């Protein structure tokens, strides 16, 4: 079952690295719901499975992953 999360990145993450990660998520069956403008925060909301979540939790570019309570 897929769950929606808010994913934010560390300041050191480049746009290219974020775009590559988005491609990997989508290739693994995840869905980017909303990408946040960099001026607000570097990140996105995403609907993913537990296996994708585990991969993201080990990614050194990610600052925080929190459940999206708005969904």
PDB file of N, CA and C in Angstrom:
ATOM      1  N   UNK A   1       0.836  -1.190   0.000  1.00  0.00           N
ATOM      2  CA  UNK A   1       0.000   0.000   0.000  1.00  0.00           C
ATOM      3  C   UNK A   1       0.877   1.249   0.000  1.00  0.00           C
ATOM      4  N   UNK A   2       0.499   2.232  -0.762  1.00  0.00           N
ATOM      5  CA  UNK A   2       1.266   3.471  -0.856  1.00  0.00           C
ATOM      6  C   UNK A   2       0.754   4.490   0.158  1.00  0.00           C
ATOM      7  N   UNK A   3       1.675   5.274   0.658  1.00  0.00           N
ATOM      8  CA  UNK A   3       1.381   6.323   1.628  1.00  0.00           C
ATOM      9  C   UNK A   3       1.988   7.626   1.109  1.00  0.00           C
ATOM     10  N   UNK A   4       1.397   8.744   1.499  1.00  0.00           N
ATOM     11  CA  UNK A   4       1.898  10.045   1.054  1.00  0.00           C
ATOM     12  C   UNK A   4       2.811  10.656   2.124  1.00  0.00           C
ATOM     13  N   UNK A   5       3.935  11.174   1.659  1.00  0.00           N
ATOM     14  CA  UNK A   5       4.941  11.782   2.530  1.00  0.00           C
ATOM     15  C   UNK A   5       5.371  13.126   1.975  1.00  0.00           C
ATOM     16  N   UNK A   6       5.903  13.955   2.865  1.00  0.00           N
ATOM     17  CA  UNK A   6       6.588  15.186   2.483  1.00  0.00           C
ATOM     18  C   UNK A   6       8.082  14.889   2.606  1.00  0.00           C
ATOM     19  N   UNK A   7       8.808  15.123   1.518  1.00  0.00           N
ATOM     20  CA  UNK A   7      10.245  14.869   1.493  1.00  0.00           C
ATOM     21  C   UNK A   7      10.949  16.199   1.285  1.00  0.00           C
ATOM     22  N   UNK A   8      11.891  16.527   2.169  1.00  0.00           N
ATOM     23  CA  UNK A   8      12.685  17.745   2.002  1.00  0.00           C
ATOM     24  C   UNK A   8      14.162  17.368   1.923  1.00  0.00           C
ATOM     25  N   UNK A   9      14.910  18.193   1.205  1.00  0.00           N
ATOM     26  CA  UNK A   9      16.314  17.924   0.936  1.00  0.00           C
ATOM     27  C   UNK A   9      17.233  18.861   1.704  1.00  0.00           C
ATOM     28  N   UNK A  10      18.445  18.387   1.911  1.00  0.00           N
ATOM     29  CA  UNK A  10      19.478  19.232   2.504  1.00  0.00           C
ATOM     30  C   UNK A  10      19.844  20.321   1.496  1.00  0.00           C
ATOM     31  N   UNK A  11      20.364  21.422   1.996  1.00  0.00           N
ATOM     32  CA  UNK A  11      20.756  22.537   1.126  1.00  0.00           C
ATOM     33  C   UNK A  11      21.805  22.135   0.099  1.00  0.00           C
ATOM     34  N   UNK A  12      22.581  21.103   0.407  1.00  0.00           N
ATOM     35  CA  UNK A  12      23.651  20.680  -0.502  1.00  0.00           C
ATOM     36  C   UNK A  12      23.138  19.920  -1.725  1.00  0.00           C
ATOM     37  N   UNK A  13      21.874  19.497  -1.723  1.00  0.00           N
ATOM     38  CA  UNK A  13      21.311  18.751  -2.861  1.00  0.00           C
ATOM     39  C   UNK A  13      21.132  19.679  -4.049  1.00  0.00           C
ATOM     40  N   UNK A  14      21.623  19.254  -5.196  1.00  0.00           N
ATOM     41  CA  UNK A  14      21.473  20.064  -6.402  1.00  0.00           C
ATOM     42  C   UNK A  14      20.142  19.730  -7.083  1.00  0.00           C
ATOM     43  N   UNK A  15      19.704  20.617  -7.947  1.00  0.00           N
ATOM     44  CA  UNK A  15      18.480  20.376  -8.710  1.00  0.00           C
ATOM     45  C   UNK A  15      18.616  19.111  -9.550  1.00  0.00           C
ATOM     46  N   UNK A  16      19.780  18.893 -10.125  1.00  0.00           N
ATOM     47  CA  UNK A  16      20.022  17.704 -10.938  1.00  0.00           C
ATOM     48  C   UNK A  16      19.884  16.429 -10.083  1.00  0.00           C
ATOM     49  N   UNK A  17      20.421  16.449  -8.872  1.00  0.00           N
ATOM     50  CA  UNK A  17      20.310  15.287  -7.989  1.00  0.00           C
ATOM     51  C   UNK A  17      18.856  15.029  -7.596  1.00  0.00           C
ATOM     52  N   UNK A  18      18.124  16.089  -7.333  1.00  0.00           N
ATOM     53  CA  UNK A  18      16.708  15.947  -6.978  1.00  0.00           C
ATOM     54  C   UNK A  18      15.928  15.386  -8.166  1.00  0.00           C
ATOM     55  N   UNK A  19      16.187  15.914  -9.357  1.00  0.00           N
ATOM     56  CA  UNK A  19      15.500  15.417 -10.553  1.00  0.00           C
ATOM     57  C   UNK A  19      15.801  13.943 -10.805  1.00  0.00           C
ATOM     58  N   UNK A  20      17.040  13.523 -10.580  1.00  0.00           N
ATOM     59  CA  UNK A  20      17.414  12.119 -10.743  1.00  0.00           C
ATOM     60  C   UNK A  20      16.658  11.246  -9.749  1.00  0.00           C
ATOM     61  N   UNK A  21      16.551  11.701  -8.517  1.00  0.00           N
ATOM     62  CA  UNK A  21      15.823  10.945  -7.505  1.00  0.00           C
ATOM     63  C   UNK A  21      14.336  10.853  -7.850  1.00  0.00           C
ATOM     64  N   UNK A  22      13.763  11.922  -8.373  1.00  0.00           N
ATOM     65  CA  UNK A  22      12.361  11.909  -8.798  1.00  0.00           C
ATOM     66  C   UNK A  22      12.162  10.869  -9.903  1.00  0.00           C
ATOM     67  N   UNK A  23      13.078  10.810 -10.858  1.00  0.00           N
ATOM     68  CA  UNK A  23      12.983   9.814 -11.931  1.00  0.00           C
ATOM     69  C   UNK A  23      13.038   8.396 -11.352  1.00  0.00           C
ATOM     70  N   UNK A  24      13.889   8.170 -10.367  1.00  0.00           N
ATOM     71  CA  UNK A  24      13.998   6.856  -9.744  1.00  0.00           C
ATOM     72  C   UNK A  24      12.711   6.491  -9.004  1.00  0.00           C
ATOM     73  N   UNK A  25      12.138   7.462  -8.301  1.00  0.00           N
ATOM     74  CA  UNK A  25      10.893   7.230  -7.568  1.00  0.00           C
ATOM     75  C   UNK A  25       9.773   6.867  -8.544  1.00  0.00           C
ATOM     76  N   UNK A  26       9.643   7.665  -9.602  1.00  0.00           N
ATOM     77  CA  UNK A  26       8.590   7.410 -10.587  1.00  0.00           C
ATOM     78  C   UNK A  26       8.823   6.087 -11.311  1.00  0.00           C
ATOM     79  N   UNK A  27      10.076   5.742 -11.570  1.00  0.00           N
ATOM     80  CA  UNK A  27      10.400   4.478 -12.206  1.00  0.00           C
ATOM     81  C   UNK A  27      10.090   3.279 -11.320  1.00  0.00           C
ATOM     82  N   UNK A  28      10.089   3.516  -9.997  1.00  0.00           N
ATOM     83  CA  UNK A  28       9.782   2.457  -9.043  1.00  0.00           C
ATOM     84  C   UNK A  28       8.315   2.372  -8.679  1.00  0.00           C
ATOM     85  N   UNK A  29       7.493   3.189  -9.336  1.00  0.00           N
ATOM     86  CA  UNK A  29       6.058   3.144  -9.093  1.00  0.00           C
ATOM     87  C   UNK A  29       5.527   4.226  -8.170  1.00  0.00           C
ATOM     88  N   UNK A  30       6.394   5.128  -7.703  1.00  0.00           N
ATOM     89  CA  UNK A  30       5.949   6.240  -6.866  1.00  0.00           C
ATOM     90  C   UNK A  30       5.372   7.362  -7.714  1.00  0.00           C
ATOM     91  N   UNK A  31       4.633   8.254  -7.063  1.00  0.00           N
ATOM     92  CA  UNK A  31       4.004   9.375  -7.758  1.00  0.00           C
ATOM     93  C   UNK A  31       4.333  10.680  -7.043  1.00  0.00           C
ATOM     94  N   UNK A  32       4.963  11.601  -7.757  1.00  0.00           N
ATOM     95  CA  UNK A  32       5.202  12.935  -7.208  1.00  0.00           C
ATOM     96  C   UNK A  32       3.886  13.681  -7.293  1.00  0.00           C
ATOM     97  N   UNK A  33       3.398  14.155  -6.165  1.00  0.00           N
ATOM     98  CA  UNK A  33       2.108  14.845  -6.123  1.00  0.00           C
ATOM     99  C   UNK A  33       2.293  16.342  -6.344  1.00  0.00           C
ATOM    100  N   UNK A  34       3.274  16.908  -5.662  1.00  0.00           N
ATOM    101  CA  UNK A  34       3.486  18.345  -5.740  1.00  0.00           C
ATOM    102  C   UNK A  34       4.951  18.635  -5.454  1.00  0.00           C
ATOM    103  N   UNK A  35       5.584  19.342  -6.363  1.00  0.00           N
ATOM    104  CA  UNK A  35       6.970  19.758  -6.132  1.00  0.00           C
ATOM    105  C   UNK A  35       6.948  21.180  -5.604  1.00  0.00           C
ATOM    106  N   UNK A  36       7.682  21.411  -4.522  1.00  0.00           N
ATOM    107  CA  UNK A  36       7.676  22.726  -3.889  1.00  0.00           C
ATOM    108  C   UNK A  36       8.716  23.623  -4.543  1.00  0.00           C
ATOM    109  N   UNK A  37       8.367  24.906  -4.739  1.00  0.00           N
ATOM    110  CA  UNK A  37       9.353  25.853  -5.278  1.00  0.00           C
ATOM    111  C   UNK A  37      10.542  25.968  -4.326  1.00  0.00           C
ATOM    112  N   UNK A  38      11.743  26.081  -4.891  1.00  0.00           N
ATOM    113  CA  UNK A  38      12.958  26.164  -4.075  1.00  0.00           C
ATOM    114  C   UNK A  38      12.921  27.310  -3.073  1.00  0.00           C
ATOM    115  N   UNK A  39      12.188  28.370  -3.384  1.00  0.00           N
ATOM    116  CA  UNK A  39      12.158  29.509  -2.460  1.00  0.00           C
ATOM    117  C   UNK A  39      11.374  29.178  -1.181  1.00  0.00           C
ATOM    118  N   UNK A  40      10.530  28.145  -1.238  1.00  0.00           N
ATOM    119  CA  UNK A  40       9.782  27.732  -0.044  1.00  0.00           C
ATOM    120  C   UNK A  40      10.582  26.678   0.711  1.00  0.00           C
ATOM    121  N   UNK A  41      10.818  25.570   0.068  1.00  0.00           N
ATOM    122  CA  UNK A  41      11.669  24.501   0.593  1.00  0.00           C
ATOM    123  C   UNK A  41      12.046  23.606  -0.562  1.00  0.00           C
ATOM    124  N   UNK A  42      13.131  22.937  -0.442  1.00  0.00           N
ATOM    125  CA  UNK A  42      13.568  22.029  -1.510  1.00  0.00           C
ATOM    126  C   UNK A  42      12.965  20.669  -1.233  1.00  0.00           C
ATOM    127  N   UNK A  43      11.911  20.332  -1.959  1.00  0.00           N
ATOM    128  CA  UNK A  43      11.303  19.035  -1.742  1.00  0.00           C
ATOM    129  C   UNK A  43      10.023  18.850  -2.514  1.00  0.00           C
ATOM    130  N   UNK A  44       9.259  17.833  -2.090  1.00  0.00           N
ATOM    131  CA  UNK A  44       8.019  17.498  -2.764  1.00  0.00           C
ATOM    132  C   UNK A  44       7.165  16.618  -1.880  1.00  0.00           C
ATOM    133  N   UNK A  45       5.902  16.499  -2.257  1.00  0.00           N
ATOM    134  CA  UNK A  45       5.049  15.489  -1.636  1.00  0.00           C
ATOM    135  C   UNK A  45       4.980  14.336  -2.618  1.00  0.00           C
ATOM    136  N   UNK A  46       4.942  13.124  -2.071  1.00  0.00           N
ATOM    137  CA  UNK A  46       5.062  11.940  -2.904  1.00  0.00           C
ATOM    138  C   UNK A  46       4.247  10.796  -2.315  1.00  0.00           C
ATOM    139  N   UNK A  47       3.661   9.998  -3.186  1.00  0.00           N
ATOM    140  CA  UNK A  47       2.938   8.800  -2.780  1.00  0.00           C
ATOM    141  C   UNK A  47       3.834   7.611  -3.138  1.00  0.00           C
ATOM    142  N   UNK A  48       4.294   6.882  -2.102  1.00  0.00           N
ATOM    143  CA  UNK A  48       5.259   5.804  -2.315  1.00  0.00           C
ATOM    144  C   UNK A  48       4.931   4.582  -1.467  1.00  0.00           C
ATOM    145  N   UNK A  49       5.519   3.472  -1.860  1.00  0.00           N
ATOM    146  CA  UNK A  49       5.392   2.226  -1.101  1.00  0.00           C
ATOM    147  C   UNK A  49       6.441   2.206   0.012  1.00  0.00           C
ATOM    148  N   UNK A  50       6.310   1.243   0.913  1.00  0.00           N
ATOM    149  CA  UNK A  50       7.270   1.103   2.008  1.00  0.00           C
ATOM    150  C   UNK A  50       8.684   0.828   1.498  1.00  0.00           C
ATOM    151  N   UNK A  51       8.803   0.089   0.396  1.00  0.00           N
ATOM    152  CA  UNK A  51      10.143  -0.222  -0.122  1.00  0.00           C
ATOM    153  C   UNK A  51      10.843   1.034  -0.645  1.00  0.00           C
ATOM    154  N   UNK A  52      10.103   1.909  -1.310  1.00  0.00           N
ATOM    155  CA  UNK A  52      10.695   3.171  -1.766  1.00  0.00           C
ATOM    156  C   UNK A  52      11.026   4.053  -0.565  1.00  0.00           C
ATOM    157  N   UNK A  53      10.158   4.064   0.440  1.00  0.00           N
ATOM    158  CA  UNK A  53      10.421   4.848   1.655  1.00  0.00           C
ATOM    159  C   UNK A  53      11.745   4.429   2.274  1.00  0.00           C
ATOM    160  N   UNK A  54      11.993   3.140   2.384  1.00  0.00           N
ATOM    161  CA  UNK A  54      13.245   2.655   2.973  1.00  0.00           C
ATOM    162  C   UNK A  54      14.443   3.127   2.175  1.00  0.00           C
ATOM    163  N   UNK A  55      14.323   3.149   0.858  1.00  0.00           N
ATOM    164  CA  UNK A  55      15.422   3.643   0.023  1.00  0.00           C
ATOM    165  C   UNK A  55      15.671   5.127   0.280  1.00  0.00           C
ATOM    166  N   UNK A  56      14.591   5.891   0.372  1.00  0.00           N
ATOM    167  CA  UNK A  56      14.741   7.330   0.606  1.00  0.00           C
ATOM    168  C   UNK A  56      15.331   7.624   1.978  1.00  0.00           C
ATOM    169  N   UNK A  57      14.971   6.826   2.972  1.00  0.00           N
ATOM    170  CA  UNK A  57      15.476   7.054   4.327  1.00  0.00           C
ATOM    171  C   UNK A  57      16.989   6.902   4.423  1.00  0.00           C
ATOM    172  N   UNK A  58      17.575   6.158   3.497  1.00  0.00           N
ATOM    173  CA  UNK A  58      19.026   5.977   3.523  1.00  0.00           C
ATOM    174  C   UNK A  58      19.760   6.942   2.588  1.00  0.00           C
ATOM    175  N   UNK A  59      19.030   7.812   1.897  1.00  0.00           N
ATOM    176  CA  UNK A  59      19.644   8.743   0.956  1.00  0.00           C
ATOM    177  C   UNK A  59      20.251   9.930   1.715  1.00  0.00           C
ATOM    178  N   UNK A  60      21.552  10.169   1.566  1.00  0.00           N
ATOM    179  CA  UNK A  60      22.206  11.248   2.325  1.00  0.00           C
ATOM    180  C   UNK A  60      21.782  12.657   1.906  1.00  0.00           C
ATOM    181  N   UNK A  61      21.100  12.813   0.773  1.00  0.00           N
ATOM    182  CA  UNK A  61      20.658  14.139   0.327  1.00  0.00           C
ATOM    183  C   UNK A  61      19.372  14.585   1.018  1.00  0.00           C
ATOM    184  N   UNK A  62      18.650  13.633   1.589  1.00  0.00           N
ATOM    185  CA  UNK A  62      17.347  13.946   2.178  1.00  0.00           C
ATOM    186  C   UNK A  62      17.503  14.421   3.611  1.00  0.00           C
ATOM    187  N   UNK A  63      16.849  15.528   3.903  1.00  0.00           N
ATOM    188  CA  UNK A  63      16.886  16.109   5.240  1.00  0.00           C
ATOM    189  C   UNK A  63      15.811  15.502   6.130  1.00  0.00           C
ATOM    190  N   UNK A  64      14.583  15.358   5.581  1.00  0.00           N
ATOM    191  CA  UNK A  64      13.470  14.927   6.412  1.00  0.00           C
ATOM    192  C   UNK A  64      12.381  14.265   5.550  1.00  0.00           C
ATOM    193  N   UNK A  65      11.773  13.216   6.119  1.00  0.00           N
ATOM    194  CA  UNK A  65      10.627  12.575   5.492  1.00  0.00           C
ATOM    195  C   UNK A  65       9.539  12.479   6.562  1.00  0.00           C
ATOM    196  N   UNK A  66       8.394  13.107   6.297  1.00  0.00           N
ATOM    197  CA  UNK A  66       7.312  13.079   7.267  1.00  0.00           C
ATOM    198  C   UNK A  66       5.996  12.680   6.581  1.00  0.00           C
ATOM    199  N   UNK A  67       5.160  11.960   7.291  1.00  0.00           N
ATOM    200  CA  UNK A  67       3.844  11.621   6.707  1.00  0.00           C
ATOM    201  C   UNK A  67       3.077  12.894   6.389  1.00  0.00           C
ATOM    202  N   UNK A  68       2.391  12.900   5.260  1.00  0.00           N
ATOM    203  CA  UNK A  68       1.592  14.054   4.833  1.00  0.00           C
ATOM    204  C   UNK A  68       0.201  13.916   5.444  1.00  0.00           C
ATOM    205  N   UNK A  69      -0.078  14.709   6.448  1.00  0.00           N
ATOM    206  CA  UNK A  69      -1.373  14.613   7.146  1.00  0.00           C
ATOM    207  C   UNK A  69      -2.500  15.250   6.358  1.00  0.00           C
ATOM    208  N   UNK A  70      -2.193  15.937   5.254  1.00  0.00           N
ATOM    209  CA  UNK A  70      -3.241  16.586   4.477  1.00  0.00           C
ATOM    210  C   UNK A  70      -3.904  15.644   3.477  1.00  0.00           C
ATOM    211  N   UNK A  71      -3.352  14.446   3.338  1.00  0.00           N
ATOM    212  CA  UNK A  71      -3.913  13.519   2.346  1.00  0.00           C
ATOM    213  C   UNK A  71      -4.793  12.470   3.005  1.00  0.00           C
TER     214      UNK A  71
END
